[in-house]
Coordinates of C-alpha atoms and ligand atoms in Angstrom, one line a residue:
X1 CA 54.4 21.2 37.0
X2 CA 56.1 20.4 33.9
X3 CA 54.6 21.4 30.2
X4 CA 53.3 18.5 27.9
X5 CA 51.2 18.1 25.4
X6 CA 48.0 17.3 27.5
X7 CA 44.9 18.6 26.8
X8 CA 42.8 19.4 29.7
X9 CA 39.4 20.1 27.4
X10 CA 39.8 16.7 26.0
X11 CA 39.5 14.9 29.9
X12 CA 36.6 17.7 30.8
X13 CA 34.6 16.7 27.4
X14 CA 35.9 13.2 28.2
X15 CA 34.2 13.8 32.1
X16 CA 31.1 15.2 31.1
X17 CA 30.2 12.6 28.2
X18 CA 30.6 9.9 30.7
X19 CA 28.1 11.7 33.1
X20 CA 25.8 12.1 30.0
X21 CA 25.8 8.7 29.5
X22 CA 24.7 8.2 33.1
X23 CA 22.0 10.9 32.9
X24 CA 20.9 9.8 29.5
X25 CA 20.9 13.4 28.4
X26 CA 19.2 14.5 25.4
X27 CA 21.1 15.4 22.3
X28 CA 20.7 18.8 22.2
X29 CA 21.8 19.6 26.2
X30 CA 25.0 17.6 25.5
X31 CA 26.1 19.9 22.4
X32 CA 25.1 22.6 24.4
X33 CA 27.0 21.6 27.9
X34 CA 30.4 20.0 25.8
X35 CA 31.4 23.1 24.8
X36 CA 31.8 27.2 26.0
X37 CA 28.2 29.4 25.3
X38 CA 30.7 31.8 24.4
X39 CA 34.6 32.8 24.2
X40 CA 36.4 36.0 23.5
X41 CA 40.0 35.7 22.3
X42 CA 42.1 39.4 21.9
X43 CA 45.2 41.5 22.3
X44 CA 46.4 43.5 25.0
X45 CA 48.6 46.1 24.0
X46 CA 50.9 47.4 26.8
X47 CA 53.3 50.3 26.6
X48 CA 56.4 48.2 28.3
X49 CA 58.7 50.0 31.5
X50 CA 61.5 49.6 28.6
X51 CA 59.1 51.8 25.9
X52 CA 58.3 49.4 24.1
X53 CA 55.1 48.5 22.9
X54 CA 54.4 44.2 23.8
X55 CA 51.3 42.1 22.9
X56 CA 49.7 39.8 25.0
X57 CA 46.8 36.9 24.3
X58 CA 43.9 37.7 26.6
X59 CA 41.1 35.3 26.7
X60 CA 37.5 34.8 28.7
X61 CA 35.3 31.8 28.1
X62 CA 32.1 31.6 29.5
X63 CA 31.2 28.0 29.8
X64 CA 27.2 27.7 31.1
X65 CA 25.2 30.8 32.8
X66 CA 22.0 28.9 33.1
X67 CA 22.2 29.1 36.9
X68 CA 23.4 32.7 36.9
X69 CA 26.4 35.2 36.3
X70 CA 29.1 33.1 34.8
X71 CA 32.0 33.0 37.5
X72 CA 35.4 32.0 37.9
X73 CA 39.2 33.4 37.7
X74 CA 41.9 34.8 35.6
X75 CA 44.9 33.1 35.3
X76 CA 48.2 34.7 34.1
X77 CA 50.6 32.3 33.1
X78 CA 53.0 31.6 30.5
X79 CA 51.9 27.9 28.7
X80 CA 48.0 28.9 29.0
X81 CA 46.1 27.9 26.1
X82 CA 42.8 28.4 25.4
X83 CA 41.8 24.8 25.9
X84 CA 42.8 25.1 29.1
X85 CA 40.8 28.2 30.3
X86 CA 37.9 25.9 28.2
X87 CA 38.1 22.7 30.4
X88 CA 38.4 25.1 33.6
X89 CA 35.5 27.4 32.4
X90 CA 33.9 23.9 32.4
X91 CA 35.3 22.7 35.3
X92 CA 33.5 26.1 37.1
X93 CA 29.8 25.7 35.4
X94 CA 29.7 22.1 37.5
X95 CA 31.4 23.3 40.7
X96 CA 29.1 26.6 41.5
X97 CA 26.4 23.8 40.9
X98 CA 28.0 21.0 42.9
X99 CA 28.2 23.9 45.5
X100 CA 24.5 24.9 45.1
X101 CA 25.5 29.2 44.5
X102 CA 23.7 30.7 41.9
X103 CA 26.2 31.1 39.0
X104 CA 27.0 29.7 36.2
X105 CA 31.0 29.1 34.9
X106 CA 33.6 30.8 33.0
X107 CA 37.3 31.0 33.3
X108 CA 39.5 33.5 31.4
X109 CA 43.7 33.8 31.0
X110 CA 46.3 35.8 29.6
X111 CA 49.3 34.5 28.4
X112 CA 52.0 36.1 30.5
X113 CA 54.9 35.3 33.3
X114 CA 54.5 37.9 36.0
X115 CA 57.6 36.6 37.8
X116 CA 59.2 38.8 35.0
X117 CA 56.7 41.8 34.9
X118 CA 56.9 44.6 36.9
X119 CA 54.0 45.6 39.3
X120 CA 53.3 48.9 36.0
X121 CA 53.3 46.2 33.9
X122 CA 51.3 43.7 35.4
X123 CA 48.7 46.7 36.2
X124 CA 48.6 47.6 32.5
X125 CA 47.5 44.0 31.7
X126 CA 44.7 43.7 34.2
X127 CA 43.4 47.2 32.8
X128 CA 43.8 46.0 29.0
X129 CA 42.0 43.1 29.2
X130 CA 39.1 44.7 30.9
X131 CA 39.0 47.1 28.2
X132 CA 38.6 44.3 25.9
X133 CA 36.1 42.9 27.1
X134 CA 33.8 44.9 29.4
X135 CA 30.7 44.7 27.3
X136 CA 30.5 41.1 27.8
X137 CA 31.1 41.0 31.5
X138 CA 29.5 42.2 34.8
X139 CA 27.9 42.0 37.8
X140 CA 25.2 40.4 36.5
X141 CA 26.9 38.6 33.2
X142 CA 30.0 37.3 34.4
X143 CA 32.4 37.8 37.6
X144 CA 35.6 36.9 37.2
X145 CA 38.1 36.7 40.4
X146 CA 41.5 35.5 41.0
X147 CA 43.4 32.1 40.3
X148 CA 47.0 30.9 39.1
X149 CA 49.5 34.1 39.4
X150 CA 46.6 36.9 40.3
X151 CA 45.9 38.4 43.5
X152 CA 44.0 40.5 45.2
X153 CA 45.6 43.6 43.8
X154 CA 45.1 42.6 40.3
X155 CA 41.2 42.5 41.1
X156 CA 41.6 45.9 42.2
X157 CA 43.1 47.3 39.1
X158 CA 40.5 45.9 36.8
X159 CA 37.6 46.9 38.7
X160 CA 38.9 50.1 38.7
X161 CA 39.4 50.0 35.0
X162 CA 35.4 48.8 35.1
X163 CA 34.5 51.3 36.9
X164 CA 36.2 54.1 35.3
X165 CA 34.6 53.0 32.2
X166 CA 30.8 52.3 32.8
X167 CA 31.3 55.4 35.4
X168 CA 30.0 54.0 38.8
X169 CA 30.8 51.9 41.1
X170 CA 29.8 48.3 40.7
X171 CA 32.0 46.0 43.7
X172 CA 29.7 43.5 42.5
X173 CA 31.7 42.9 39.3
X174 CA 34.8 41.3 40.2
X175 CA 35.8 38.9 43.4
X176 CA 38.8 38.3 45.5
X177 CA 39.2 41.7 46.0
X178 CA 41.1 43.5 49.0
X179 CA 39.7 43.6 52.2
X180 CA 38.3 47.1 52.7
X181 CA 38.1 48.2 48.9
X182 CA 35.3 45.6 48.7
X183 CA 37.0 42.1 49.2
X184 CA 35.3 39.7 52.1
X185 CA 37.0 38.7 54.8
X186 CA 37.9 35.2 55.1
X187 CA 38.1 35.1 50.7
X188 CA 42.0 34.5 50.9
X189 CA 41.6 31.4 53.3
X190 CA 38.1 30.3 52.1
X191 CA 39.9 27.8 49.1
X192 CA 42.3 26.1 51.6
X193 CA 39.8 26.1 54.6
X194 CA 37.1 24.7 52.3
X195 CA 40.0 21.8 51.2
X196 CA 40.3 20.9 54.7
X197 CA 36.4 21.0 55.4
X198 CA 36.0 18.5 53.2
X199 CA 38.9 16.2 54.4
X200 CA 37.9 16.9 57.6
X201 CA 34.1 14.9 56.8
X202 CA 36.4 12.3 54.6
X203 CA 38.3 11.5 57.7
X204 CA 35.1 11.2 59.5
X205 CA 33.5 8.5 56.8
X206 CA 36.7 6.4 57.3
X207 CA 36.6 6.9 61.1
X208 CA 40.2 8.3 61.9
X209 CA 41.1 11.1 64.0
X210 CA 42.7 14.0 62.4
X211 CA 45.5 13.9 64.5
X212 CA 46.6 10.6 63.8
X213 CA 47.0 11.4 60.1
X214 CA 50.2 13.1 57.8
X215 CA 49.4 14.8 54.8
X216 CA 51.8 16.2 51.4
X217 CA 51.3 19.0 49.5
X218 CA 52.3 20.1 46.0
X219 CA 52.3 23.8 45.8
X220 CA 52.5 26.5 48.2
X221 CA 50.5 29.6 46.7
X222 CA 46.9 30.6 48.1
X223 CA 45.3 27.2 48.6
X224 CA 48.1 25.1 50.1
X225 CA 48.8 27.6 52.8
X226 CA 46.0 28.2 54.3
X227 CA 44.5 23.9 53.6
X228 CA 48.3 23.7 55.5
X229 CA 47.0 26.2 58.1
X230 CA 43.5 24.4 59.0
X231 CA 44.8 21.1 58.8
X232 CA 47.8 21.8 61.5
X233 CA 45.0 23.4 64.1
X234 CA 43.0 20.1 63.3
X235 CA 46.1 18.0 64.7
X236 CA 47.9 16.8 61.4
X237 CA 51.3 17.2 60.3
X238 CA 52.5 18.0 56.9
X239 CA 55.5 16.3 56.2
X240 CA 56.5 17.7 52.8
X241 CA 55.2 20.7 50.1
X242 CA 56.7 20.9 46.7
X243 CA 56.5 23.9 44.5
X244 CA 57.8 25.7 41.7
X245 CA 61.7 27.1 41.8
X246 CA 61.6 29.7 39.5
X247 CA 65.6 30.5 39.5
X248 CA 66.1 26.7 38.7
X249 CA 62.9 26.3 36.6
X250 CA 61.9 22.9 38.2
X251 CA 60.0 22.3 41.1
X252 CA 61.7 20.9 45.0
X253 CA 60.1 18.5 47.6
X254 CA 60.8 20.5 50.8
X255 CA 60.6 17.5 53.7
X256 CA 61.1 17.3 57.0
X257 CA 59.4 14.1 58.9
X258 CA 58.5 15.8 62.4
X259 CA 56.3 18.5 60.3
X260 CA 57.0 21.9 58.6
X261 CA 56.6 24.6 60.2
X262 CA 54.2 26.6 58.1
X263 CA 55.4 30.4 59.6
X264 CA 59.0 29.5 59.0
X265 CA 58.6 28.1 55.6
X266 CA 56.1 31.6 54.4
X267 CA 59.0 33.7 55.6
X268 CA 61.0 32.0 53.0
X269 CA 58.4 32.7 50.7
X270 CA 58.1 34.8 47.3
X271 CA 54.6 36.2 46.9
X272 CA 54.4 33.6 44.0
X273 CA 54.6 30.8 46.2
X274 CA 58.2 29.7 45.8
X275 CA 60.3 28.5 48.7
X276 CA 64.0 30.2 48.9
X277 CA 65.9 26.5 48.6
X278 CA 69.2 27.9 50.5
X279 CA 67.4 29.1 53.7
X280 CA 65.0 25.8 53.8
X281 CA 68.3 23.8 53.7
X282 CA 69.8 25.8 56.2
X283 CA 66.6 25.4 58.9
X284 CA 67.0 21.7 58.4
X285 CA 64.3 20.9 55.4
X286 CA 65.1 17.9 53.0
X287 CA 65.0 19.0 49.2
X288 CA 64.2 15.9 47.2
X289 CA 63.1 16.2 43.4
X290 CA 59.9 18.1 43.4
X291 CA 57.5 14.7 42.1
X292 CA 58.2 13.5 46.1
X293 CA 55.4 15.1 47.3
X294 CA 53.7 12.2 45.7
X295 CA 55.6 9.5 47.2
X296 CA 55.7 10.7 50.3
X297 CA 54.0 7.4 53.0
X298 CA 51.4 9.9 54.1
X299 CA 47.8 9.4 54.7
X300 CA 46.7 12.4 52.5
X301 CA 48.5 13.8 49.6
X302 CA 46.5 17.5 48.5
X303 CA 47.5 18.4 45.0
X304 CA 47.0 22.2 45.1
X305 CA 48.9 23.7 42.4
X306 CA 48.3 22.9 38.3
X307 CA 46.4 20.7 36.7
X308 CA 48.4 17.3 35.4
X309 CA 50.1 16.3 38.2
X310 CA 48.8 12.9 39.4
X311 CA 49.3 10.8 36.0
X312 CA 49.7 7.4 34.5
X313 CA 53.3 7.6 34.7
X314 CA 53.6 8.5 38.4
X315 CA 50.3 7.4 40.1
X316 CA 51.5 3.6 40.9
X317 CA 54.6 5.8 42.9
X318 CA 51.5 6.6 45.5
X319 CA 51.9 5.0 48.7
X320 CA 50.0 2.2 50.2
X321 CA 49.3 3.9 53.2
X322 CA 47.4 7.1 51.3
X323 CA 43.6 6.8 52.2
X324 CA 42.2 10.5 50.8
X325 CA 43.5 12.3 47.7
X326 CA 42.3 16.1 47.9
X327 CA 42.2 18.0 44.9
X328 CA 42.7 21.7 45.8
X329 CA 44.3 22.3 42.4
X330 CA 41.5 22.2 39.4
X331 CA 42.1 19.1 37.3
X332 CA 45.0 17.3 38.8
X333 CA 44.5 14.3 37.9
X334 CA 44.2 12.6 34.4
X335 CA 41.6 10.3 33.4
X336 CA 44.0 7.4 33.4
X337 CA 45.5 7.9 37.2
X338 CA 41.3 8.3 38.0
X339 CA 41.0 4.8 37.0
X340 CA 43.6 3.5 39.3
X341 CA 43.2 5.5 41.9
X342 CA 39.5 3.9 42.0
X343 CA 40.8 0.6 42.1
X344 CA 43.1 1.3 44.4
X345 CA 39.8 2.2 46.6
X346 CA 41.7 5.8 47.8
X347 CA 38.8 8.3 48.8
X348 CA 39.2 11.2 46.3
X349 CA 37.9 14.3 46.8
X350 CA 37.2 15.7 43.6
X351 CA 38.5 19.4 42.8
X352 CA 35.1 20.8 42.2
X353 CA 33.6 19.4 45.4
X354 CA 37.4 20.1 47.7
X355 CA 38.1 23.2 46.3
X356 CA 34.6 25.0 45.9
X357 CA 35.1 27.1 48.9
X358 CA 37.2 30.0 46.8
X359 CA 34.0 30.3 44.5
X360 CA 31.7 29.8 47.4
X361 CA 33.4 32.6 49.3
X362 CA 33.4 34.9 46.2
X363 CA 29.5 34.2 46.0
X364 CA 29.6 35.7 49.7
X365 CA 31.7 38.3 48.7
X366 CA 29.8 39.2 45.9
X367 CA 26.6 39.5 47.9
X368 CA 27.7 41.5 50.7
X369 CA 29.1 43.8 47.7
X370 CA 26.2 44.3 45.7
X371 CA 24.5 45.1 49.4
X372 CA 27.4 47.4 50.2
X373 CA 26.6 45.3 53.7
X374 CA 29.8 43.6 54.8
X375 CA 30.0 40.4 57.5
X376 CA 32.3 39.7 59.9
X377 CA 35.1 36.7 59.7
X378 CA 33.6 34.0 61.6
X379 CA 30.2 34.8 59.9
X380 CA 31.6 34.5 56.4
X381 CA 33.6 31.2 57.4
X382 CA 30.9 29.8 59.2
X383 CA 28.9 30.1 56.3
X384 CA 31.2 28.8 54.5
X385 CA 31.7 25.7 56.4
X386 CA 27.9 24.8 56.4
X387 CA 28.1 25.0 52.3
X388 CA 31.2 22.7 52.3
X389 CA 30.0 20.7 54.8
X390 CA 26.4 20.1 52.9
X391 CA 27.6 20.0 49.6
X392 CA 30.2 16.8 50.7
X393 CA 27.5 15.2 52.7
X394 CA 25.2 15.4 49.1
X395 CA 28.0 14.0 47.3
X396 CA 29.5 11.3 49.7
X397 CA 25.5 10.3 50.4
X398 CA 24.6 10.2 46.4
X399 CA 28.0 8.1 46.2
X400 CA 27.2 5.5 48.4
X401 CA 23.6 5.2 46.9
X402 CA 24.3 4.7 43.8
X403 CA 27.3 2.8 44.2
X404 CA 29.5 5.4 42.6
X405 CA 33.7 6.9 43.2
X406 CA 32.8 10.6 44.9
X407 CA 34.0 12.4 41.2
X408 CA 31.0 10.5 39.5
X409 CA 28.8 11.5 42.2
X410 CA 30.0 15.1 42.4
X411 CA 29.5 15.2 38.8
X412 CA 26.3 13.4 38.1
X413 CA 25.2 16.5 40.5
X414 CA 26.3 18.7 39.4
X415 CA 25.2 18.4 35.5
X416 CA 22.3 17.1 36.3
X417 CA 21.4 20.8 38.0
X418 CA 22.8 22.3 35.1
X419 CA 20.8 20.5 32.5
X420 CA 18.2 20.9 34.3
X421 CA 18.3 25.0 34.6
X422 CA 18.6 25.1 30.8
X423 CA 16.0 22.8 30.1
X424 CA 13.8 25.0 32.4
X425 CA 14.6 27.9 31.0
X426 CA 13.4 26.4 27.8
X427 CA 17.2 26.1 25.7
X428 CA 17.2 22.8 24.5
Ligands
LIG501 N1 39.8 30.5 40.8 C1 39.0 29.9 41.8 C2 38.5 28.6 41.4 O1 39.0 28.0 40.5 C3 37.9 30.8 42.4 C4 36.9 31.3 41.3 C5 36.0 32.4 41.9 O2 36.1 32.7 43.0 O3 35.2 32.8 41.1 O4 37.5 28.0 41.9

């Protein structure tokens, strides 16, 4: 989880000129589809708890919405760039397609640290940056929901702010929001559920039982938990999670070889996702460097926190023994470690196929919104798990066709229906 110089836009351009290639795609749909339809860039101002009047660099980008509303989250964080809300804006136009939802992609940021914000703060950001942009977004222009560092709460402020200003009520304009004020049940676990859904049909291609399998995790926010949570009542056991130690500004390996216990370890938890290191010590947990989690002689390792993790410098440390590679995180892995990680014939799951479930959710959630007609749990994660289930079979089938690694396959797909909407719609 370290900073570098790495520029995530460069691997998603590098990504989707490779699938061109393979789709032979006209000139004018790959200027269109290598870079954002549009991007805002502004200020927030924000009257500080101290008095004090702070900046901060807000941005949406709105990748593709030949296939609909553009969708996809905010992230607050401190290094975000806007090449990185780019490549993920990208990233989001080929996974509501790989998905089959009707929405198009866009990802926006704002450069910020909440872990030193207080909740007045944090609320006068969400509200700013809706005032800066709220002619260019909407229900039926772009939906944005949560992602790195924003929660269900922070949805709830900006709609509010959306809704003050356009004076009505529109649900429909913003995702991940909480249940009862317009949020869907079964949204907060839909990401890691959808992660396991998709290892769980993996693990059915290679022919193993679920409970005969290990797994390691980097991260322990929204996705890890609740991937964790699905993958323990499937049978397996997670030997290790790594995530971010804010007091210590590195990132820990918590291990223990008989399994973590996932309660024990959330009630050690900050809402952030970082793991008090004394108390895990004290109930018996290993803390190892936090690169472990790749090392660890697991069967699956599920990189669900930043992009950059699984690189050129570390990927030869992955064990012999790991069969799947799940990406809940978007863009994990560089181009490089892709390469090896083919040869090495490990069946990856490629973010926008493993972790399309949060958007897929949010597509529920924003149906049942705009119907003011709300479903009950097991109908929204049933649902869910028929889309998951569908899209991986599409993929894993294509793959074997066509003699392709699933991330080729997912994203042949996946542009290939986007290409297609804008060539329908008469754009290039
Ligand atoms: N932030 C999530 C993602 O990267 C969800 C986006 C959404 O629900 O719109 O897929």
């Amino acid at each position: 989880m370290k900073a570098t110089s790495y520029n995530p836009f460069e691997t998603a351009q590098k990504q989707f000129d490779r699938t061109a290639d393979l789709l032979q795609l006209n000139q004018a749909t790959r200027d269109l589809l290598r870079n954002p339809i549009r991007e805002y860039h502004f200020s927030i101002p924000v009257r500080m708890d101290n008095g004090k009047t702070k900046i901060f660099r807000g941005f949406r980008v709105q990748h593709n919405d030949a296939r609909g509303p553009s969708k996809g989250g905010i992230r607050f964080h401190p290094q975000e760039t806007i090449d990185t809300v780019r490549a993920l804006a990208m990233w989001m136009t080929w996974k509501t397609a790989v998905a089959e939802i009707p929405l198009g992609g866009g990802k926006g940021g704002v450069i910020c640290d909440p872990h030193n914000l207080s909740k007045n703060e944090q609320e006068q950001i969400c509200r700013g940056w809706v005032r800066q942009i709220v002619k260019n977004v909407g229900p039926y222009e772009d939906v944005p929901a949560p992602d790195v560092m924003t929660s269900a709460q922070h949805m709830l402020w900006m709609l509010d702010e959306y809704e003050t200003i356009v004076g009505e009520k529109r649900p429909g304009f913003i995702t991940g929001k909480p249940v009862g004020l317009g949020g869907s049940l079964g949204r907060k676990e839909a990401t890691g559920y959808g992660v396991m859904i998709t290892v769980r049909e993996a693990l059915k291609e290679l022919n193993i039982e679920p409970k005969n399998t290990s797994a390691s995790f980097q991260g322990f926010g929204n996705v890890a938990r609740y991937a964790i949570e699905l993958y323990q009542q499937m049978g397996g056991t997670v030997v290790c999670v790594s995530c971010w130690d804010q007091k210590d500004q590195t990132s820990y390996a918590y291990r223990k070889k008989e399994g973590i216990d996932l309660q024990e370890l959330l009630s050690i938890t900050d809402p952030f996702g970082g793991i008090d290191k004394a108390q895990a010590e004290a109930l018996g947990y290993e803390v190892l460097p936090g690169d472990a989690w790749l090392e660890q002689d697991v069967d699956i390792l599920v990189p669900a926190a930043l992009e950059n993790q699984i690189t050129q410098e570390n990927v030869n440390k992955v064990s012999g023994r790991v069969k799947i590679i799940a990406e809940g995180a978007n863009g994990p892995t560089t181009d490089e470690a892709d390469q090896y990680i083919n040869e090495r014939k490990i069946f990856i799951i490629p973010d926008l196929l493993a972790n399309a479930g949060g958007v897929t959710c949010s597509y529920f959630e924003q149906v049942q919104s705009n119907m003011n007609y709300f479903w009950e749990k097991d109908e929204v994660l049933g649902k869910l798990d028929v889309k998951m289930t569908s899209a991986f079979i599409s993929v894993s089938d294509f793959a074997k066709m066509n003699n392709l690694d699933m991330r080729s396959a997912a994203y042949v797909i996946s542009v290939d229906r986007v290409a297609q909407a804008c060539q329908d719609r008469g754009w290039v």
